[in-house]
């Protein structure tokens, strides 16, 4: 089933083209990104139900203009009188520049965008459109999952199931480009909250993809596993801090990829000399077994699109190959300043925010080991699972990952001991160079959001195979 | 558009409704060192509509919400409201009532000059004392003016305006062999030039300290001092535990008029208050999103939970407090000064990669980027490794500094002392 392009944006295409034409009379470059995102989020638990608009929902425009070495932008969500809008944009931005002139601010001189002609119209397909399933059917399914979970353990206080389906339409108009795309992303979550004595713990299972209502059929089979995980967490002991042999599940591997050389190679950081990776291009940063990619065209998941928010066509970028750092991820303006090419990684949190170099789908590639071989090879270590959060340090290559738990392995076998929570910290090249086995299967996870520091939240996915490495755990 | 929405709602199947309209004008500036990377302006309006439906002979109240875009046609608005009425009828939540205070008021609007505020922030950053080895790498400035209006079907029609500003700044410090980076994010109402300049210059000094830091010793366990915004992260555990939604779902087990700890404590006790406003907070608002006028409320007094806070729906479910959603909070200080807290051996962590406190379990942890280790004789700058622990253990003998510090919408003790915290260093 086709995801139809937004009727509203289609009706505004002519206005956007006229606006670009008017702005080009005052500026040396002008473009408009128009977005129309709609969707619904459903959740059901024992104590509360909710249906609300999806968090990414928006409708608006951002104009980007260029003159005298400077890029400026104006975000707005009403486009009725094109002449008035053009005048407002020019007057407001000029007014800001007057204010800055008064305090002697200089401009970071940047080359002008030189575009090639491009015309794209993409409407992606899904198996089932979100509208094909009634509100009642969705809530019934989620309530069924929640009730089933609650019946499985006396320690559960709550069991929650949610699903969000979003239809995204974007249009990029400049003098030379006319790009339109429409696609649907969906994500689901099952979470369980348990209490034993004065200990309270939570665990979850997520689902995601470039898919529609079919995601509902994937959910529910894992509810037993989620409840069992919570019970294990309630009885878990603390890890003895130290360095260990570790096996990272694909979810944890994805977090490492994201924090290590995802954030580490966002090239707007190169412009600011904030990324150590800039000096390491072509050098070894990981073991021979490590290959890492990122791109909206790398895999199909929640950050897959035909073009980014600056009108650059999606790509598949090889970040690391055979342990050697090969390429970074770039937005348009960083590429201009670094005299390189944009990689289709210019993303905005919404039409209201600036575009930065951001990750899309970031994954380690698979190799040949099996999980069984990897477990057998561990004398004493932990199998790490459950991603909670991570933090990057592109300047110093520090990494911090908060993980849900570790399962103890001794002499190649699980002992049944579970430790939680786990904070894994370390120096990125040391961690990646310690990777000694990589499994032959990949999983990708797209239910999270990524921030730049503590703001600019965008959809990303990450993942990979199972990895064996050495990690510092606390 | 609001009049159109109200007109259509009158003819619809909605039993109740709430509309929150916000208009935002934003001035934004982005710098690489002190050169302008980009300037941005934003002018947007958002209208959030929630429709309520009574279900099963008023046993339940369903709700569903969506944004009504200012560009929607009448037909689009009619369809949106129709869909909300349908979807709300499948959201079976126990019955509750909307804020029925029949209150119509426009809070006094203070004159604000957002462009001047932005100009002041930029000028302040430019005026900071940098050197060849301690410099400003880059910064971003956001100044937002907002007008908020809340209307509901029970007669509430209130509005207010506010302004908030943010300055996100990255600093570098270097020596002959090494360069370090520090990140700071300042949020406030309008620019307090002295405060901002002092904080930035203190951060530059931290950078110098980080350069001479050695590896954090592997102490296993020890006394940890937290300061700065990390104290806010810790205190959000208590804020979260007093929230009615967390009480209702079982995440929190705080009971009114009972101690928040299971056993007696030997240190300082927690006194936490929700505040209507804090001077120069970027979160000051006259009304909450249910249209209640916000008034100060003590939530915890000397470790006794006195009151809860939160929205209309869950306040009614829990049934023990008046609804009010707070954005500003204050935690009282303790008996000892910061100087007194530093008289015994400690590890004072001033910079983390990301210090986190889990409001569900009470676990806290973070990787150390800069700490000061006092072994009883001398103080050393250290870096690397991590600390971790659980608030339920730490609160048995918390020590809070007498001195308080404001971080945007929170006033908290300047320093918190915790004993027997796990310290995973990297020194062998």
Coordinates of C-alpha atoms in Angstrom, one line a residue, chain B:
Chain B
X1 CA -8.8 29.5 14.3
X2 CA -9.7 29.1 18.0
X3 CA -13.2 30.5 17.3
X4 CA -13.6 28.0 14.4
X5 CA -12.6 25.1 16.7
X6 CA -15.0 26.2 19.4
X7 CA -17.8 26.5 16.9
X8 CA -17.2 23.0 15.5
X9 CA -16.8 21.5 19.0
X10 CA -20.3 22.9 20.0
X11 CA -21.8 20.9 17.2
X12 CA -19.7 17.8 17.8
X13 CA -20.1 14.7 20.0
X14 CA -17.4 15.9 22.4
X15 CA -18.5 16.0 26.1
X16 CA -15.6 18.2 27.2
X17 CA -12.6 19.8 25.6
X18 CA -9.4 21.6 26.3
X19 CA -7.4 23.9 24.0
X20 CA -3.9 25.0 24.6
X21 CA -2.7 27.7 22.2
X22 CA 0.9 28.8 22.1
X23 CA 2.6 31.4 20.0
X24 CA 6.3 31.5 19.9
X25 CA 8.7 34.0 18.5
X26 CA 12.3 33.0 18.7
X27 CA 15.6 34.6 17.9
X28 CA 18.5 32.2 17.5
X29 CA 22.2 32.7 16.8
X30 CA 24.9 30.1 16.2
X31 CA 28.7 30.8 16.6
X32 CA 31.9 29.0 15.8
X33 CA 34.3 30.7 18.2
X34 CA 33.0 34.2 17.9
X35 CA 32.0 34.1 14.2
X36 CA 28.4 33.9 13.2
X37 CA 27.7 30.4 11.7
X38 CA 23.9 31.2 11.2
X39 CA 21.1 33.4 12.4
X40 CA 17.6 32.1 12.7
X41 CA 14.1 33.5 13.4
X42 CA 11.0 31.5 14.2
X43 CA 7.4 32.5 14.4
X44 CA 5.0 29.7 14.9
X45 CA 1.6 29.0 16.4
X46 CA 0.5 25.6 17.8
X47 CA -3.0 24.7 18.9
X48 CA -3.3 21.4 20.9
X49 CA -6.9 20.2 21.2
X50 CA -8.0 17.4 23.6
X51 CA -11.5 16.0 23.3
X52 CA -13.2 14.1 26.1
X53 CA -16.0 11.5 25.9
X54 CA -18.0 10.0 28.7
X55 CA -18.2 6.2 28.3
X56 CA -20.4 3.5 29.8
X57 CA -22.9 5.8 31.6
X58 CA -20.2 8.1 32.9
X59 CA -18.1 5.3 34.4
X60 CA -15.2 6.3 32.3
X61 CA -13.8 9.4 30.6
X62 CA -12.0 8.9 27.4
X63 CA -9.7 11.5 25.8
X64 CA -7.8 11.9 22.6
X65 CA -5.6 14.8 21.4
X66 CA -4.1 16.2 18.3
X67 CA -2.7 19.5 16.9
X68 CA -4.9 21.7 14.9
X69 CA -2.6 23.5 12.5
X70 CA -3.4 27.1 11.8
X71 CA -3.5 26.3 8.1
X72 CA -6.1 23.6 8.3
X73 CA -9.3 24.1 6.4
X74 CA -12.7 24.0 8.1
X75 CA -13.2 20.5 6.6
X76 CA -9.9 19.3 8.0
X77 CA -10.8 20.6 11.5
X78 CA -14.2 19.0 11.3
X79 CA -12.6 15.6 10.4
X80 CA -9.9 16.0 13.1
X81 CA -12.5 16.6 15.8
X82 CA -14.7 13.8 14.5
X83 CA -11.8 11.4 14.7
X84 CA -10.9 12.6 18.2
X85 CA -14.5 11.9 19.3
X86 CA -14.3 8.4 17.9
X87 CA -10.8 7.6 19.3
X88 CA -11.6 9.1 22.7
X89 CA -14.4 6.6 23.1
X90 CA -11.8 3.7 23.1
X91 CA -9.7 5.2 25.9
X92 CA -11.4 3.9 29.0
X93 CA -9.9 5.7 31.9
X94 CA -11.7 6.0 35.2
X95 CA -14.0 9.1 35.3
X96 CA -12.6 12.4 36.4
X97 CA -13.6 16.0 35.8
X98 CA -11.8 18.9 34.2
X99 CA -10.7 22.0 36.0
X100 CA -14.0 23.7 36.6
X101 CA -12.8 26.8 38.2
X102 CA -14.6 28.9 35.6
X103 CA -11.7 31.2 35.7
X104 CA -11.0 33.8 33.1
X105 CA -7.9 35.8 33.5
X106 CA -5.0 37.2 31.5
X107 CA -1.9 37.3 33.7
X108 CA -0.1 40.6 33.7
X109 CA 2.3 40.8 30.8
X110 CA 5.8 41.9 31.6
X111 CA 7.5 44.0 28.9
X112 CA 10.3 41.9 27.4
X113 CA 12.9 42.7 24.7
X114 CA 14.0 39.4 23.3
X115 CA 16.4 40.8 20.8
X116 CA 18.1 42.8 23.6
X117 CA 18.3 39.6 25.7
X118 CA 20.0 37.8 22.8
X119 CA 22.3 40.8 22.3
X120 CA 23.2 40.8 26.0
X121 CA 24.0 37.1 26.0
X122 CA 26.2 37.4 22.9
X123 CA 28.0 40.5 24.2
X124 CA 28.6 38.8 27.6
X125 CA 30.1 35.7 25.9
X126 CA 32.3 38.0 23.8
X127 CA 33.5 39.8 26.9
X128 CA 34.7 36.7 28.8
X129 CA 38.4 36.5 29.6
X130 CA 40.0 34.0 27.3
X131 CA 43.6 33.2 26.8
X132 CA 45.8 31.4 24.3
X133 CA 45.2 28.1 26.1
X134 CA 41.6 28.6 27.4
X135 CA 39.1 29.6 24.7
X136 CA 35.5 29.5 23.7
X137 CA 35.0 26.9 21.0
X138 CA 31.4 27.6 19.9
X139 CA 28.1 28.6 21.3
X140 CA 24.4 28.8 20.5
X141 CA 21.9 31.3 21.8
X142 CA 18.1 30.9 21.8
X143 CA 15.6 33.5 23.2
X144 CA 12.0 32.5 23.0
X145 CA 8.9 34.7 23.7
X146 CA 5.8 32.8 24.3
X147 CA 2.1 33.6 24.6
X148 CA 0.0 30.8 26.1
X149 CA -3.7 30.5 26.3
X150 CA -5.7 27.7 28.0
X151 CA -9.4 27.2 27.4
X152 CA -11.7 24.4 28.5
X153 CA -15.3 23.5 28.4
X154 CA -15.7 24.2 32.1
X155 CA -15.2 27.9 31.7
X156 CA -11.4 28.2 32.1
X157 CA -9.9 30.8 29.8
X158 CA -6.5 32.0 31.1
X159 CA -3.5 33.3 29.4
X160 CA 0.0 34.4 30.2
X161 CA 3.3 35.2 28.5
X162 CA 6.9 34.3 29.3
X163 CA 10.4 34.4 28.0
X164 CA 13.1 31.9 28.2
X165 CA 16.7 31.9 27.0
X166 CA 19.3 29.3 26.5
X167 CA 23.1 29.6 25.9
X168 CA 24.8 26.3 25.1
X169 CA 28.6 26.8 25.1
X170 CA 31.6 24.6 24.4
X171 CA 35.0 25.6 25.8
X172 CA 38.5 24.3 25.2
X173 CA 41.6 24.2 27.4
X174 CA 44.9 23.0 26.2
X175 CA 48.6 22.6 27.1
X176 CA 51.6 21.5 25.0
X177 CA 50.4 18.0 24.6
X178 CA 46.7 17.8 25.2
X179 CA 43.4 19.6 24.7
X180 CA 40.2 19.1 26.6
X181 CA 36.6 20.2 26.0
X182 CA 33.9 21.3 28.5
X183 CA 30.2 21.7 27.8
X184 CA 27.9 24.0 29.6
X185 CA 24.2 24.7 29.0
X186 CA 22.7 27.7 30.7
X187 CA 18.9 28.2 30.8
X188 CA 17.3 31.3 32.3
X189 CA 14.6 33.9 31.8
X190 CA 16.6 37.0 30.7
X191 CA 20.4 37.5 30.7
X192 CA 22.1 37.9 34.0
X193 CA 25.4 39.1 32.6
X194 CA 27.4 38.8 35.9
X195 CA 26.1 35.2 36.5
X196 CA 26.8 34.1 32.9
X197 CA 30.3 35.6 32.7
X198 CA 31.3 34.1 36.1
X199 CA 30.0 30.7 35.1
X200 CA 31.8 30.7 31.8
X201 CA 35.1 31.8 33.3
X202 CA 34.8 29.2 36.1
X203 CA 34.3 26.6 33.4
X204 CA 37.5 27.8 31.7
X205 CA 39.3 27.3 35.0
X206 CA 37.8 23.7 35.2
X207 CA 39.3 23.1 31.8
X208 CA 42.8 24.0 33.1
X209 CA 42.3 21.6 36.0
X210 CA 41.2 18.8 33.7
X211 CA 44.4 19.1 31.8
X212 CA 46.5 18.3 34.8
X213 CA 44.1 15.5 35.9
X214 CA 45.5 12.1 36.6
X215 CA 43.6 8.9 36.5
X216 CA 40.8 8.4 39.1
X217 CA 42.1 6.0 41.7
X218 CA 40.2 2.7 42.1
X219 CA 38.8 3.5 45.5
X220 CA 36.0 0.8 45.2
X221 CA 33.9 2.8 47.7
X222 CA 34.2 6.3 49.2
X223 CA 32.6 9.6 50.0
X224 CA 31.4 11.5 47.0
X225 CA 30.5 15.2 46.7
X226 CA 28.2 16.2 44.0
X227 CA 27.7 19.9 43.0
X228 CA 26.2 21.9 40.1
X229 CA 23.4 20.5 38.0
X230 CA 24.2 17.0 39.1
X231 CA 22.4 17.8 42.4
X232 CA 19.3 18.7 40.4
X233 CA 19.5 15.2 38.7
X234 CA 19.6 13.6 42.2
X235 CA 16.7 15.7 43.5
X236 CA 14.5 14.9 40.5
X237 CA 14.1 11.5 42.1
X238 CA 12.1 13.0 44.9
X239 CA 10.2 15.3 42.6
X240 CA 9.2 12.3 40.5
X241 CA 8.2 10.3 43.6
X242 CA 5.8 13.0 44.6
X243 CA 4.1 13.1 41.2
X244 CA 0.5 11.8 41.2
X245 CA 0.9 9.9 37.9
X246 CA 3.9 7.9 39.3
X247 CA 1.9 7.3 42.5
X248 CA -1.1 6.0 40.5
X249 CA 1.0 3.7 38.3
X250 CA 2.9 2.3 41.3
X251 CA 6.3 3.7 40.3
X252 CA 6.3 5.7 43.5
X253 CA 5.3 4.4 47.0
X254 CA 5.4 7.7 48.9
X255 CA 2.5 8.0 51.3
X256 CA 1.2 11.2 52.8
X257 CA 2.3 12.0 56.3
X258 CA 4.8 9.2 56.2
X259 CA 8.6 9.1 55.9
X260 CA 10.1 8.9 52.5
X261 CA 12.7 6.5 53.9
X262 CA 12.1 3.1 55.4
X263 CA 14.6 3.7 58.3
X264 CA 15.8 6.5 60.4
X265 CA 18.4 8.7 58.8
X266 CA 21.5 10.1 60.5
X267 CA 22.2 13.0 58.1
X268 CA 20.2 15.9 56.6
X269 CA 16.6 15.4 55.7
X270 CA 14.9 16.4 52.4
X271 CA 12.6 19.4 52.3
X272 CA 11.2 19.9 48.9
X273 CA 8.9 22.6 47.6
X274 CA 7.0 23.2 44.3
X275 CA 7.3 26.9 43.5
X276 CA 5.0 29.2 41.6
X277 CA 7.9 31.2 40.3
X278 CA 11.6 31.6 40.9
X279 CA 13.4 34.8 39.9
X280 CA 14.7 34.6 36.4
X281 CA 13.6 31.0 35.8
X282 CA 12.9 30.2 32.2
X283 CA 9.9 28.0 33.4
X284 CA 7.9 30.7 35.2
X285 CA 4.2 30.4 34.3
X286 CA 1.1 31.8 35.9
X287 CA -1.0 28.8 35.1
X288 CA -0.4 25.1 34.5
X289 CA -1.6 23.2 31.4
X290 CA -4.9 22.4 33.1
X291 CA -5.5 26.1 33.7
X292 CA -4.9 26.0 37.5
X293 CA -3.2 29.0 39.0
X294 CA 0.1 27.8 40.3
X295 CA 0.8 28.4 44.0
X296 CA 3.7 27.4 46.2
X297 CA 3.3 24.0 47.9
X298 CA 5.6 22.0 50.3
X299 CA 5.9 18.5 49.0
X300 CA 8.3 16.9 51.5
X301 CA 9.2 18.4 54.9
X302 CA 12.1 16.9 56.8
X303 CA 11.7 13.6 55.0
X304 CA 7.9 13.5 55.6
X305 CA 5.8 13.5 52.4
X306 CA 3.3 16.3 52.9
X307 CA 1.7 16.7 49.5
X308 CA 1.7 15.6 46.0
X309 CA 1.7 17.5 42.7
X310 CA 0.6 16.8 39.1
X311 CA -2.2 17.1 36.6
X312 CA -6.0 17.1 37.1
X313 CA -6.6 13.5 36.0
X314 CA -4.2 11.7 38.2
X315 CA -4.7 14.1 41.2
X316 CA -8.3 13.0 41.2
X317 CA -7.4 9.3 40.9
X318 CA -5.0 9.5 43.8
X319 CA -7.5 11.7 45.6
X320 CA -5.3 13.3 48.2
X321 CA -4.2 16.6 46.8
X322 CA -5.3 19.5 44.7
X323 CA -4.1 19.4 41.1
X324 CA -1.2 21.6 40.2
X325 CA 1.6 21.0 37.7
X326 CA 4.9 22.6 38.9
X327 CA 7.8 23.6 36.7
X328 CA 9.9 25.2 39.5
X329 CA 11.3 23.4 42.6
X330 CA 13.4 24.2 45.6
X331 CA 15.2 21.9 48.0
X332 CA 16.4 23.3 51.3
X333 CA 20.0 23.3 52.4
X334 CA 21.5 21.4 55.4
X335 CA 23.5 22.2 58.5
X336 CA 27.0 22.3 57.2
X337 CA 28.8 24.8 54.9
X338 CA 30.5 23.6 51.7
X339 CA 33.8 24.2 53.5
X340 CA 32.8 21.9 56.4
X341 CA 31.7 19.1 54.0
X342 CA 35.3 19.2 52.6
X343 CA 37.1 18.6 55.8
X344 CA 37.2 14.8 55.4
X345 CA 38.5 12.7 52.4
X346 CA 36.2 12.9 49.4
X347 CA 35.9 12.6 45.7
X348 CA 34.1 15.7 44.4
X349 CA 32.9 15.1 40.9
X350 CA 32.3 18.4 39.0
X351 CA 32.0 17.0 35.5
X352 CA 30.4 13.9 34.2
X353 CA 29.9 12.6 30.6
X354 CA 26.3 12.3 31.7
X355 CA 25.1 11.9 35.3
X356 CA 21.9 10.0 35.4
X357 CA 19.4 9.1 38.2
X358 CA 16.8 6.5 37.5
X359 CA 13.5 7.7 39.1
X360 CA 12.1 4.2 39.1
X361 CA 14.9 2.3 40.8
X362 CA 16.8 5.2 42.4
X363 CA 20.1 4.0 40.8
X364 CA 22.5 6.8 39.8
X365 CA 25.7 6.7 37.8
X366 CA 28.0 8.6 35.6
X367 CA 31.4 8.6 33.9
X368 CA 33.9 11.0 35.6
X369 CA 35.3 13.7 33.3
X370 CA 36.7 15.9 36.1
X371 CA 36.8 15.4 39.9
X372 CA 38.8 16.6 42.8
X373 CA 40.2 13.9 45.1
X374 CA 41.1 14.9 48.6
X375 CA 42.9 12.1 50.5
X376 CA 43.0 13.9 53.8
X377 CA 46.3 15.7 53.0
X378 CA 46.2 17.1 49.5
X379 CA 43.7 17.6 46.6
X380 CA 44.4 16.2 43.2
X381 CA 42.5 16.7 39.9
X382 CA 41.5 13.3 38.5
X383 CA 39.5 12.0 35.5
X384 CA 38.1 8.7 34.1
X385 CA 36.2 5.9 35.7
X386 CA 32.8 6.2 37.1
X387 CA 30.7 6.4 40.3
X388 CA 27.4 4.6 40.9
X389 CA 25.0 3.9 43.7
X390 CA 21.4 4.0 44.8
X391 CA 19.5 6.9 46.4
X392 CA 17.8 4.6 48.8
X393 CA 21.2 3.8 50.3
X394 CA 22.6 7.3 50.0
X395 CA 19.7 9.1 51.6
X396 CA 20.4 7.2 55.0
X397 CA 23.1 9.8 55.6
X398 CA 22.9 12.6 53.1
X399 CA 24.7 15.8 54.0
X400 CA 23.5 19.0 52.2
X401 CA 25.4 22.2 52.1
X402 CA 23.9 25.2 53.8
X403 CA 24.5 27.2 50.7
X404 CA 22.0 27.0 47.9
X405 CA 22.4 27.5 44.2
X406 CA 19.9 28.2 41.4
X407 CA 20.0 26.2 38.1
X408 CA 17.3 27.8 36.0
X409 CA 14.0 26.3 37.5
X410 CA 15.6 24.6 40.5
X411 CA 17.2 25.9 43.7
X412 CA 19.1 23.1 45.4
X413 CA 22.0 22.7 47.8
X414 CA 25.2 23.8 46.3
X415 CA 26.9 20.5 47.3
X416 CA 25.5 17.1 48.4
X417 CA 27.7 14.6 50.3
X418 CA 27.1 10.9 49.9
X419 CA 28.9 8.1 51.7
X420 CA 29.9 4.6 50.6
X421 CA 29.3 5.3 46.9
X422 CA 30.9 2.9 44.4
X423 CA 33.9 4.4 42.7
X424 CA 35.4 2.6 39.8
X425 CA 38.7 4.2 38.9
X426 CA 41.2 3.4 36.2
X427 CA 44.4 3.5 38.1
X428 CA 45.8 -0.1 38.7

